[in-house]
PDB file of C-alpha atoms in Angstrom:
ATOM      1  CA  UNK G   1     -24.574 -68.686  24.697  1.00 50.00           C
ATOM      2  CA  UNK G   2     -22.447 -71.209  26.469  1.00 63.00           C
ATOM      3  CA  UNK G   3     -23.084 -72.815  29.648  1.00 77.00           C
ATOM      4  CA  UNK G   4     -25.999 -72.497  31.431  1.00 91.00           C
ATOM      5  CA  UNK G   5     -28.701 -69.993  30.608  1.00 97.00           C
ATOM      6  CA  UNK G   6     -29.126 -66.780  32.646  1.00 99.00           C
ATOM      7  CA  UNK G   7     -32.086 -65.434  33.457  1.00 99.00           C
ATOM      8  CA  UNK G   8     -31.989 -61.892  35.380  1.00 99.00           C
ATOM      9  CA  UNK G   9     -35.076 -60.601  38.266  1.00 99.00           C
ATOM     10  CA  UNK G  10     -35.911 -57.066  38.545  1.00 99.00           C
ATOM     11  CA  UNK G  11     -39.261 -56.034  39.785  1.00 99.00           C
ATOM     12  CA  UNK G  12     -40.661 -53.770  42.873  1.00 98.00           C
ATOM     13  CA  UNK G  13     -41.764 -57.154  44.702  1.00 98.00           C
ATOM     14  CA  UNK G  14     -39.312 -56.234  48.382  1.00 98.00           C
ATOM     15  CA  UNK G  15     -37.792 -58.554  49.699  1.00 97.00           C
ATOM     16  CA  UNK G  16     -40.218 -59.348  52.636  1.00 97.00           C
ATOM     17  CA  UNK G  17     -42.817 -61.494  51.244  1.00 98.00           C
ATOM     18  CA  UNK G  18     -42.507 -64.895  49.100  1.00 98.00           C
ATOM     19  CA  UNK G  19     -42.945 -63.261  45.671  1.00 98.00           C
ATOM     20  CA  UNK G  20     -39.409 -63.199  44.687  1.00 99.00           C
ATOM     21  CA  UNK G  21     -39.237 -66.785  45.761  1.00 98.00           C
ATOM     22  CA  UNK G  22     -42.642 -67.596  43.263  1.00 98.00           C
ATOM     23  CA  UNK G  23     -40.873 -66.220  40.541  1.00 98.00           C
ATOM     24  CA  UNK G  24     -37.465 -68.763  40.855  1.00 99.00           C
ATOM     25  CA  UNK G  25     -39.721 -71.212  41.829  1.00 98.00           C
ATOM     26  CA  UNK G  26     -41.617 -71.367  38.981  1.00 98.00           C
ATOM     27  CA  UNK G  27     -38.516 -71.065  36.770  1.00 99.00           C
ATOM     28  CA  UNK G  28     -36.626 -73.523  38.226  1.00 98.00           C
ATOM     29  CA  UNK G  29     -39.777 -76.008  38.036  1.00 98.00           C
ATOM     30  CA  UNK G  30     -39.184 -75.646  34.560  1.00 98.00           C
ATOM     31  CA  UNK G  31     -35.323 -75.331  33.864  1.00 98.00           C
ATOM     32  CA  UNK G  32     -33.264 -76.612  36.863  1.00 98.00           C
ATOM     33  CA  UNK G  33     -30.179 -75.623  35.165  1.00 97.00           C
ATOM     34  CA  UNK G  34     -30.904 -71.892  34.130  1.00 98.00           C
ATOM     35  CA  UNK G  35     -28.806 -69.091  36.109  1.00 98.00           C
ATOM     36  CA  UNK G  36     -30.770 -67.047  38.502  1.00 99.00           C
ATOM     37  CA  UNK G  37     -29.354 -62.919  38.963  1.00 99.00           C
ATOM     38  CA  UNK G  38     -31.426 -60.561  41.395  1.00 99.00           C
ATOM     39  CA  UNK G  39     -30.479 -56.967  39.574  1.00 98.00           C
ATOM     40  CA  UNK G  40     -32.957 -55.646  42.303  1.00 98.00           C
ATOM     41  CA  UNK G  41     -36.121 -56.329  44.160  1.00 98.00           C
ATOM     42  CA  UNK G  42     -36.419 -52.963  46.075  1.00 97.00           C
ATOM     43  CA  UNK G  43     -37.906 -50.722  43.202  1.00 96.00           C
ATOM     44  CA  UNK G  44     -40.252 -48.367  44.729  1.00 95.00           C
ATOM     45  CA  UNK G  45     -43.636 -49.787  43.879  1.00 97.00           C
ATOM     46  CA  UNK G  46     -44.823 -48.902  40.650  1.00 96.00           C
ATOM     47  CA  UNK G  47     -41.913 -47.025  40.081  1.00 95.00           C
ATOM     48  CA  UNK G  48     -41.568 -47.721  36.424  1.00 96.00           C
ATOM     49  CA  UNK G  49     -39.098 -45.041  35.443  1.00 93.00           C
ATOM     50  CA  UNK G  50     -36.992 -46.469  37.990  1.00 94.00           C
ATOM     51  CA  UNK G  51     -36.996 -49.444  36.756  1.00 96.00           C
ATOM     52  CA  UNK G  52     -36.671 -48.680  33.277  1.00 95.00           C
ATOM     53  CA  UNK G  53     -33.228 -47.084  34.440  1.00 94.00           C
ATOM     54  CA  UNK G  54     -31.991 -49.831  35.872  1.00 96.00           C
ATOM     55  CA  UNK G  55     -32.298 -52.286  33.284  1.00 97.00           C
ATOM     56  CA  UNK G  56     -31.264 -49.974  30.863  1.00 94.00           C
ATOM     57  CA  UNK G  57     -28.408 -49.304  33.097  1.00 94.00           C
ATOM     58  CA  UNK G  58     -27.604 -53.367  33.409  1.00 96.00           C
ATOM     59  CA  UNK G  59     -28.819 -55.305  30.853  1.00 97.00           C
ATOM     60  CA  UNK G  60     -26.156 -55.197  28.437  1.00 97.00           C
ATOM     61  CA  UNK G  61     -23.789 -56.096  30.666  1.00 97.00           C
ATOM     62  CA  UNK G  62     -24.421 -59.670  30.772  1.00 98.00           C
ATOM     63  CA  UNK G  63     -23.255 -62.223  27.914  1.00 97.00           C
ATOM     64  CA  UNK G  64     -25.610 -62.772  24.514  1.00 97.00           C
ATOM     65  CA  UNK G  65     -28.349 -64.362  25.640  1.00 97.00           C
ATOM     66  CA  UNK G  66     -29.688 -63.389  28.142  1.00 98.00           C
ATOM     67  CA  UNK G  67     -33.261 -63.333  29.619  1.00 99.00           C
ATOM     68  CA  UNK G  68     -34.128 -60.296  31.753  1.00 99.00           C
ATOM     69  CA  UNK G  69     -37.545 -60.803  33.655  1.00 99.00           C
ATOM     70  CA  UNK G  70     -38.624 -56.756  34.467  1.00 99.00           C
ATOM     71  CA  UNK G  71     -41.850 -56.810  36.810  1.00 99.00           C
ATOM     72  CA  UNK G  72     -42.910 -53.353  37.767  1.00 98.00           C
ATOM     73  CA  UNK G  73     -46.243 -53.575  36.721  1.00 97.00           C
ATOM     74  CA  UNK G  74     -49.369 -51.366  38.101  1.00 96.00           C
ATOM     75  CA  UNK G  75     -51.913 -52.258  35.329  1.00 95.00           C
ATOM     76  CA  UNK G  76     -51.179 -56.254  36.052  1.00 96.00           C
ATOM     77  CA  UNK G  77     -54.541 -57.673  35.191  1.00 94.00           C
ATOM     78  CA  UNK G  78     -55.471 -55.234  32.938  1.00 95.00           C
ATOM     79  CA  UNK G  79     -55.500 -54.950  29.068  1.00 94.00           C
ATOM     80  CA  UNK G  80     -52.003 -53.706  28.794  1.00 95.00           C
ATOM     81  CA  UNK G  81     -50.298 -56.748  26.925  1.00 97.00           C
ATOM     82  CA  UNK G  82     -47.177 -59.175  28.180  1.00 98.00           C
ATOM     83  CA  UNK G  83     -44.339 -59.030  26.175  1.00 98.00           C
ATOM     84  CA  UNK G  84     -41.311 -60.323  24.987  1.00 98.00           C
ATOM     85  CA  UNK G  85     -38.492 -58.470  22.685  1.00 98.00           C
ATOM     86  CA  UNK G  86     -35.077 -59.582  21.265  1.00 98.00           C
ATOM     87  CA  UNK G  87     -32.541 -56.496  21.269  1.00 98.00           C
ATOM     88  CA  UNK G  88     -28.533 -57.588  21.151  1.00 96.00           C
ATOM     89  CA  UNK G  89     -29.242 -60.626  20.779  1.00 95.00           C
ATOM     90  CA  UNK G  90     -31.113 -60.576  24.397  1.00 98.00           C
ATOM     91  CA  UNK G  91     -34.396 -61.199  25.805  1.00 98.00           C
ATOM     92  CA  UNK G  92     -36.290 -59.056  27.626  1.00 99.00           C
ATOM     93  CA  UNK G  93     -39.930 -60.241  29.440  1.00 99.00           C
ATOM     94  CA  UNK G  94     -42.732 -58.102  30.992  1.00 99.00           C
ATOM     95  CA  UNK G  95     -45.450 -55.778  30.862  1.00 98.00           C
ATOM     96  CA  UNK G  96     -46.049 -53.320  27.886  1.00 98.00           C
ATOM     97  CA  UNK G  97     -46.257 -50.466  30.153  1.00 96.00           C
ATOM     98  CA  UNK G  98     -42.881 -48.024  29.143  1.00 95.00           C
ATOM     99  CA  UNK G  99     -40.508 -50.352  30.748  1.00 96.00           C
ATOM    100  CA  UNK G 100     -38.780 -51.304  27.908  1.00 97.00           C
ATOM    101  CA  UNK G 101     -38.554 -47.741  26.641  1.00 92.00           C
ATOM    102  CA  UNK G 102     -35.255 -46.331  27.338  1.00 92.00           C
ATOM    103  CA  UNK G 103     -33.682 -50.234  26.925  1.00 95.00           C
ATOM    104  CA  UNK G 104     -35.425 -50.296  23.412  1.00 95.00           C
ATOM    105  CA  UNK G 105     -34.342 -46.242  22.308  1.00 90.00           C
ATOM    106  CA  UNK G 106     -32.492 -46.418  19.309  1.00 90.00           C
ATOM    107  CA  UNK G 107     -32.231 -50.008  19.054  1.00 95.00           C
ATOM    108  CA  UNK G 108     -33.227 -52.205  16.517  1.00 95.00           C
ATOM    109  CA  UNK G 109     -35.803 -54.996  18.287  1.00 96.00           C
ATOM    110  CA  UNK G 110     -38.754 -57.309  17.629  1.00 97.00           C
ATOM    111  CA  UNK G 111     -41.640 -57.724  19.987  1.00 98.00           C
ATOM    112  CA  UNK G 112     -43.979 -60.395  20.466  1.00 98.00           C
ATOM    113  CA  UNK G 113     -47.074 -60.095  22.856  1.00 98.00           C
ATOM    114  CA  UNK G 114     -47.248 -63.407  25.265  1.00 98.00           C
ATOM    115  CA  UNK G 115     -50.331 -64.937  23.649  1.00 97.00           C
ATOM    116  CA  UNK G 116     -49.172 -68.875  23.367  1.00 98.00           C
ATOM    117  CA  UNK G 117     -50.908 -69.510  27.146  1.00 97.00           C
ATOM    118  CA  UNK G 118     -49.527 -72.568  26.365  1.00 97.00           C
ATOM    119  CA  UNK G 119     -46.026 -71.267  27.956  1.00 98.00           C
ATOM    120  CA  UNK G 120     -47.988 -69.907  30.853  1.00 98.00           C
ATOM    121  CA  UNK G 121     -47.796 -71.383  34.295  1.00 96.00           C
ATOM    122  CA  UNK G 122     -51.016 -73.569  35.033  1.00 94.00           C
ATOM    123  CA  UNK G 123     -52.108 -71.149  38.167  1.00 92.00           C
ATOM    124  CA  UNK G 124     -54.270 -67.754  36.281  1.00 91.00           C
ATOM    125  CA  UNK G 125     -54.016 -65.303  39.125  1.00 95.00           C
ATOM    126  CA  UNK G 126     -55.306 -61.784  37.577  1.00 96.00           C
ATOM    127  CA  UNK G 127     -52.942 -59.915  40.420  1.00 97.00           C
ATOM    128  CA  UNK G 128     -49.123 -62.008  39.604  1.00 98.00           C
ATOM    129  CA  UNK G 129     -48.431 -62.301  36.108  1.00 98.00           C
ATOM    130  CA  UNK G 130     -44.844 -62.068  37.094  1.00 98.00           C
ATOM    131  CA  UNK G 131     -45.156 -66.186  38.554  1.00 98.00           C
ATOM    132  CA  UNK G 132     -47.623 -66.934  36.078  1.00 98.00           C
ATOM    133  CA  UNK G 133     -46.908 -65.376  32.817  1.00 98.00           C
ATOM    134  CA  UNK G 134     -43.444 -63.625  32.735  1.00 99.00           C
ATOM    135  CA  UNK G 135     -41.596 -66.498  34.618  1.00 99.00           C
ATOM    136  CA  UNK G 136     -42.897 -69.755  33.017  1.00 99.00           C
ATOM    137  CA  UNK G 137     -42.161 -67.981  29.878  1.00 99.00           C
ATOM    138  CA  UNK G 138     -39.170 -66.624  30.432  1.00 99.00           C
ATOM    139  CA  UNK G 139     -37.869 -70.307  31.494  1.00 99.00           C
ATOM    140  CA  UNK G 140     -39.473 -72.252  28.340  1.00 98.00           C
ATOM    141  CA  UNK G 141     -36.813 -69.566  26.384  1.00 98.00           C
ATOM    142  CA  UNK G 142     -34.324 -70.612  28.463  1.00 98.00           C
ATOM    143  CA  UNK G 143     -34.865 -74.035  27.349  1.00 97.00           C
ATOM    144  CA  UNK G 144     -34.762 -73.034  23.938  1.00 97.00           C
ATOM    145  CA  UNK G 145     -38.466 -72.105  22.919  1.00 98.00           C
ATOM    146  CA  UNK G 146     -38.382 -69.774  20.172  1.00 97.00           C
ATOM    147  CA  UNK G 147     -40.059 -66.093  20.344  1.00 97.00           C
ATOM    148  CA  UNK G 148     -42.230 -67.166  17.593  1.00 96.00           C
ATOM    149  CA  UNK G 149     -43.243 -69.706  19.245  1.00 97.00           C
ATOM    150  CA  UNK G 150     -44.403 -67.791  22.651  1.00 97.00           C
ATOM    151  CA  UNK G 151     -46.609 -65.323  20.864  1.00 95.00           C
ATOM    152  CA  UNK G 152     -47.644 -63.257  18.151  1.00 97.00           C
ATOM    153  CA  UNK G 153     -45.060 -60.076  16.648  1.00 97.00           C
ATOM    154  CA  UNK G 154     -46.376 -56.488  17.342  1.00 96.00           C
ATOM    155  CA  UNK G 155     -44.768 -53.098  15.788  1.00 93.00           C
ATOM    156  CA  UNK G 156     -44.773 -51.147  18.626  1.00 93.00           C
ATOM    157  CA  UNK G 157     -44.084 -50.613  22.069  1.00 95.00           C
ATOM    158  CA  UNK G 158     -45.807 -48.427  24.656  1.00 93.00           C
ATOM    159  CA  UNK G 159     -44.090 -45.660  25.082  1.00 89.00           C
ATOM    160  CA  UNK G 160     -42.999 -43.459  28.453  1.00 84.00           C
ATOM    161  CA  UNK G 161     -43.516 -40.405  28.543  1.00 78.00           C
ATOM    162  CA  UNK G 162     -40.143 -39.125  29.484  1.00 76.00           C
ATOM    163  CA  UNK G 163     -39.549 -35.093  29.923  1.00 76.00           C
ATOM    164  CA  UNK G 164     -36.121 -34.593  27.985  1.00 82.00           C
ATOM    165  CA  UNK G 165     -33.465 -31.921  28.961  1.00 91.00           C
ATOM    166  CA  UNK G 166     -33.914 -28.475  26.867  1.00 93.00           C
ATOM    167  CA  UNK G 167     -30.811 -27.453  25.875  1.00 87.00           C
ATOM    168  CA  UNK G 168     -29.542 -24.206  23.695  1.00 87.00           C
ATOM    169  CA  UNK G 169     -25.845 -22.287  23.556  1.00 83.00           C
ATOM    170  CA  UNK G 170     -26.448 -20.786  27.042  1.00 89.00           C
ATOM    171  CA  UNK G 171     -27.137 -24.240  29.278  1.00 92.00           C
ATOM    172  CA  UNK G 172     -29.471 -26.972  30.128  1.00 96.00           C
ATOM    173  CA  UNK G 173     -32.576 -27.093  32.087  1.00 96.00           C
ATOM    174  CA  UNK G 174     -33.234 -31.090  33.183  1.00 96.00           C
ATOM    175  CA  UNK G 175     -34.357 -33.027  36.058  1.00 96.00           C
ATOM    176  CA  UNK G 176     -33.596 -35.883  38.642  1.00 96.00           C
ATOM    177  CA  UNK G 177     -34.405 -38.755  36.774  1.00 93.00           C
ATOM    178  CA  UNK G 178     -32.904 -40.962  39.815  1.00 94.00           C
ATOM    179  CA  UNK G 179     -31.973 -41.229  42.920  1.00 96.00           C
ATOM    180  CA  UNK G 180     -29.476 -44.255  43.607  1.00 95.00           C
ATOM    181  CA  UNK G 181     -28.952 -46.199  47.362  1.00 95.00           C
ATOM    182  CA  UNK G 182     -26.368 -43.250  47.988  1.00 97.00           C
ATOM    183  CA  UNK G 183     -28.875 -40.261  47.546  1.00 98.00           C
ATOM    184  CA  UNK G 184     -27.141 -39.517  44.377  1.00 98.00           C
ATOM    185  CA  UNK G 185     -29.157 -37.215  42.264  1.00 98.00           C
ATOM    186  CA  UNK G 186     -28.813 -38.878  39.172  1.00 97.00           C
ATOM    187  CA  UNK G 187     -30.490 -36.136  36.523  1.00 96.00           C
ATOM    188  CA  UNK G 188     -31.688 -36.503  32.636  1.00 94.00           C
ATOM    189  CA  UNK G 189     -28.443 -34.142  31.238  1.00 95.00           C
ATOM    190  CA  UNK G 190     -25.752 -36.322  29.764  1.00 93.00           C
ATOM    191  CA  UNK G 191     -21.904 -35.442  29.939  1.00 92.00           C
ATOM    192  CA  UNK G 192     -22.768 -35.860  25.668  1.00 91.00           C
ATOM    193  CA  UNK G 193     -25.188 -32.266  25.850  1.00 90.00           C
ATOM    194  CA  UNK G 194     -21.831 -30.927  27.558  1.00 87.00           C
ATOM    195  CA  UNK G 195     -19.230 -32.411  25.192  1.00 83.00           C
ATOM    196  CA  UNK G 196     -18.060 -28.901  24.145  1.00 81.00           C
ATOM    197  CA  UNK G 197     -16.936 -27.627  26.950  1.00 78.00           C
ATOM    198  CA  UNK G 198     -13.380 -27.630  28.234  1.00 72.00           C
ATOM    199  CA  UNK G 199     -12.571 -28.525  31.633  1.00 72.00           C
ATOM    200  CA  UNK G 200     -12.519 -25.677  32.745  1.00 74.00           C
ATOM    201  CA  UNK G 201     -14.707 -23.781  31.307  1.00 76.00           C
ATOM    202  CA  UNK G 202     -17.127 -21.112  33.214  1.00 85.00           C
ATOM    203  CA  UNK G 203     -20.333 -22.341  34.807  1.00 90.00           C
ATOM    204  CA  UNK G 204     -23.093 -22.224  37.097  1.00 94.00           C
ATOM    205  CA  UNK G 205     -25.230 -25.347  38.258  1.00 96.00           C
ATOM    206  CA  UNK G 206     -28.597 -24.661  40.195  1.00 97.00           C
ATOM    207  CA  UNK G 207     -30.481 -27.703  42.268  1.00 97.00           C
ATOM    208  CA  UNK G 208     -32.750 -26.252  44.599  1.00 94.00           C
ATOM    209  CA  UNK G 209     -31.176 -23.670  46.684  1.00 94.00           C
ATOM    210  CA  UNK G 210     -27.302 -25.067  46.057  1.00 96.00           C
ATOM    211  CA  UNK G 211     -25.466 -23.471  43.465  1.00 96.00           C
ATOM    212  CA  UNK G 212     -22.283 -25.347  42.432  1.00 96.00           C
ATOM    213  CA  UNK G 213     -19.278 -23.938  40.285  1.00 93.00           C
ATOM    214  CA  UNK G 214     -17.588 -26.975  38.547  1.00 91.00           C
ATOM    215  CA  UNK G 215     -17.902 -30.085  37.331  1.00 93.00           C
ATOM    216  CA  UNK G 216     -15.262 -32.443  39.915  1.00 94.00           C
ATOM    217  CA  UNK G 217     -14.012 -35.888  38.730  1.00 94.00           C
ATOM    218  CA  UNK G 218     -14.570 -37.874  41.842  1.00 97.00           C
ATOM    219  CA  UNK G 219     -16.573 -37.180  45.149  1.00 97.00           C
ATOM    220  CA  UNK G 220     -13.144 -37.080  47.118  1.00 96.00           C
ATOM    221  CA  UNK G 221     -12.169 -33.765  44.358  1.00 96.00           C
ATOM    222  CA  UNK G 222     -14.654 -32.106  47.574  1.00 97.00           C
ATOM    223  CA  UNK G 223     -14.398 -31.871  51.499  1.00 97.00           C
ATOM    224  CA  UNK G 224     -16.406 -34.440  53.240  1.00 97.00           C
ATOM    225  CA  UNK G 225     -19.946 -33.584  53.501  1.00 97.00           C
ATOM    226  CA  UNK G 226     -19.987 -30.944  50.515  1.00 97.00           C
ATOM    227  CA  UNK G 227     -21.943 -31.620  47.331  1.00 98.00           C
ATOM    228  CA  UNK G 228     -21.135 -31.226  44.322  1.00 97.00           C
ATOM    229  CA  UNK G 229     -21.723 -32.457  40.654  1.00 96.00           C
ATOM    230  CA  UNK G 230     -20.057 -35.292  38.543  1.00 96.00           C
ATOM    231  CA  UNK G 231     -19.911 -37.498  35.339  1.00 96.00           C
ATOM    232  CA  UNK G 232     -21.565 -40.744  36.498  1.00 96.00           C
ATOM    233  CA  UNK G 233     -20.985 -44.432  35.867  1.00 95.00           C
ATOM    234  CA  UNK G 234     -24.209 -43.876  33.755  1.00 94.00           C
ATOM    235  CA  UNK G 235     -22.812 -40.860  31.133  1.00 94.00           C
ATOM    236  CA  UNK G 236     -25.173 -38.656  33.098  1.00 96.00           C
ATOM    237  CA  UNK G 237     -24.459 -35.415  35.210  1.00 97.00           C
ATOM    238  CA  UNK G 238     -25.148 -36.304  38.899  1.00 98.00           C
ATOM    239  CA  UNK G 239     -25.131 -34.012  41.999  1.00 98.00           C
ATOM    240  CA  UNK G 240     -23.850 -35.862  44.815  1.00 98.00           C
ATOM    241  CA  UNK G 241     -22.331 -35.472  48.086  1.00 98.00           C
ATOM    242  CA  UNK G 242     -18.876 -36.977  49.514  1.00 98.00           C
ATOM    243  CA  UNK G 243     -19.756 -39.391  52.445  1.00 97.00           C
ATOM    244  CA  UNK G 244     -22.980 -37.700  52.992  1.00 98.00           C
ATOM    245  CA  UNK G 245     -27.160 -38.063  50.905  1.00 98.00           C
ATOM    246  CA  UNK G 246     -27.461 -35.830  48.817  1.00 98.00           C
ATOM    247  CA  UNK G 247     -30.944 -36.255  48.434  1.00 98.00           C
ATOM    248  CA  UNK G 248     -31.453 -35.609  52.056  1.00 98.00           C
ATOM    249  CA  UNK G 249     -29.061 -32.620  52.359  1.00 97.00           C
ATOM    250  CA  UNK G 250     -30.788 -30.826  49.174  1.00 97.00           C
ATOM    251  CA  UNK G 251     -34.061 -31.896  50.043  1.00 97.00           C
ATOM    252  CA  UNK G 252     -34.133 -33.097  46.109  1.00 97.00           C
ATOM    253  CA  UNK G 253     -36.324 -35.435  44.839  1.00 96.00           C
ATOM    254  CA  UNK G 254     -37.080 -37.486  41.656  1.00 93.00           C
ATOM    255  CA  UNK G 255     -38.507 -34.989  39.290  1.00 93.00           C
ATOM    256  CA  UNK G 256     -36.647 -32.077  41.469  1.00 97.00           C
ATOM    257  CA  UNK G 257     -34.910 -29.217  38.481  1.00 97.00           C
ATOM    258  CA  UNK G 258     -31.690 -28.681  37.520  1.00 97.00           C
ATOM    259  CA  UNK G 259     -30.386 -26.008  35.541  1.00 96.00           C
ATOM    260  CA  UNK G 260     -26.753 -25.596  33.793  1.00 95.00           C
ATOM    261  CA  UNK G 261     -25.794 -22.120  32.863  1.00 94.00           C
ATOM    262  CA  UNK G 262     -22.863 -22.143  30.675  1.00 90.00           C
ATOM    263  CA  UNK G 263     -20.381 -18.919  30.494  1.00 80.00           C
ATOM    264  CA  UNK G 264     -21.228 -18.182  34.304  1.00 69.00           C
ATOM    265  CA  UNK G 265     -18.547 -17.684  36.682  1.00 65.00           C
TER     266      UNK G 265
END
C-alpha cells in the first residue's frame, strides 16, 4: 500500500466517553504516521449483527491494505479468542464472536488468534481488549509486523447464526436485518433472489400491516411521506419512506418479517 497506513474504528463504544480516544491513543503511541477512519462508533451495544453489516458493507472500499479494528464485543474477558484475518489482501482485528462472518462468506481468508502478548499494550484490563489487545496490535501491523508473527493460525471462525430468506417460485419470506440512521428497513432478500423478474412484473410485498405493489427506483418514484420498497446501495430489498422513518411509521423493527409474493397484483 502506498503512503501512510490506514487503520479503520468500528465498535459500539458512543461517542460520550474516552474509549474511542483509548483506542487512537494507543495506536498512535505506536505508529504516529498510520491513518485513523471512524466507520462508526454508535453501534447499538452488543449489536453484533449490526456491526457485522457494516463492515461488510465498508471494508472493501478502502485501498489494499488496510487494517479494520471491529469492537463489538459482549464476551470481552471471556474465553472467546482475539483475532486477526487477511481477506483481499486486508486486515481485519477483533473478537471471534460472528463479526467477521458475513465479511469472511465466501471468501478465501487466514486467521490467526492474538496469542504473541508480546504485541499487546502493557495495561491487562479484562473489560477493554479493544485499547489493550485489538489496538496495539492492529498498529504493530501497521508498522509492518507480520500475521505470523502476532499469533498462532486457526481453521475456523465462529460463526453467526444468521436466519436466511426462504425462497421458492411463488416469493420470499425474510426479515429486517437493519435499520440505517434514516429508519430504512434494510431486510435479508437481495435484488439477486429477484433477478428474474421483469420490471414490471406482478407483486405483493407485506411488512407489518403495509402492503406495497412495486418495486420504485428511488424514494422520490413516491409522494412525500409514503413508503415504499427499493434496491439499496447494499444489493438488498429495503422498505423505506420518502422524507419520512420508516421504522417509526411501520412500527418495524430489526428482526420484524417481510414477505414477497410474486404473481400478485
Amino acid at each position: 500500500m502506498n503512503g501512510s497506513p490506514i487503520i479503520t474504528l468500528t465498535t459500539d463504544y458512543g461517542l460520550r466517553d474516552h474509549y474511542v480516544s483509548a483506542l487512537k491513543a494507543m495506536i498512535l503511541s505506536i505508529n504516529r504516521d498510520v491513518r485513523l477512519i471512524d466507520v462508526s462508533h454508535m453501534i447499538d451495544p452488543q449489536d453484533v449483527m449490526a456491526a457485522a453489516w457494516i463492515t461488510q458493507n465498508s471494508a472493501f472500499l478502502y485501498p489494499s491494505g488496510t487494517i479494520h479494528v471491529v469492537i463489538v464485543d459482549p464476551g470481552v474477558g471471556t474465553s472467546r479468542k482475539p483475532i486477526a484475518l487477511r481477506i483481499r489482501d486486508q486486515i481485519f482485528v477483533g473478537p471471534d464472536n460472528g463479526l467477521f462472518s458475513l465479511i469472511a462468506d465466501g471468501e478465501e481468508c487466514e486467521i490467526f488468534e492474538l496469542s504473541n502478548t508480546e504485541y499487546w499494550g502493557n495495561q491487562r484490563s479484562n473489560t477493554f481488549h479493544g485499547r489493550d489487545i485489538f489496538a496495539p496490535v492492529a498498529a504493530h501491523l501497521s508498522r509492518g509486523v507480520l500475521l505470523e508473527d502476532i499469533g498462532t493460525k486457526v481453521d475456523n471462525l465462529v460463526q453467526y447464526k444468521w436466519a436466511l430468506p426462504v425462497h421458492d417460485n411463488e416469493g420470499i419470506q425474510g426479515w429486517v436485518m437493519h435499520i440505517d440512521h434514516f429508519g430504512n428497513l434494510i431486510t435479508n432478500v437481495t435484488a439477486e433472489m429477484m433477478s428474474h423478474l421483469s420490471d414490471d412484473a406482478p407483486l405483493k410485498i407485506y411488512i407489518g400491516n403495509t402492503i406495497l405493489k412495486r418495486i420504485v427506483r428511488t424514494f422520490s418514484d413516491v409522494d412525500p411521506g409514503e413508503p415504499a420498497a427499493l434496491i439499496g446501495s447494499s444489493g438488498h430489498l429495503e422498505v423505506v419512506v420518502n422524507s419520512g422513518n420508516a421504522s417509526e411509521m411501520l412500527s418495524a423493527n430489526k428482526g420484524t418479517p417481510i414477505s414477497i409474493l410474486f404473481g400478485k397484483s
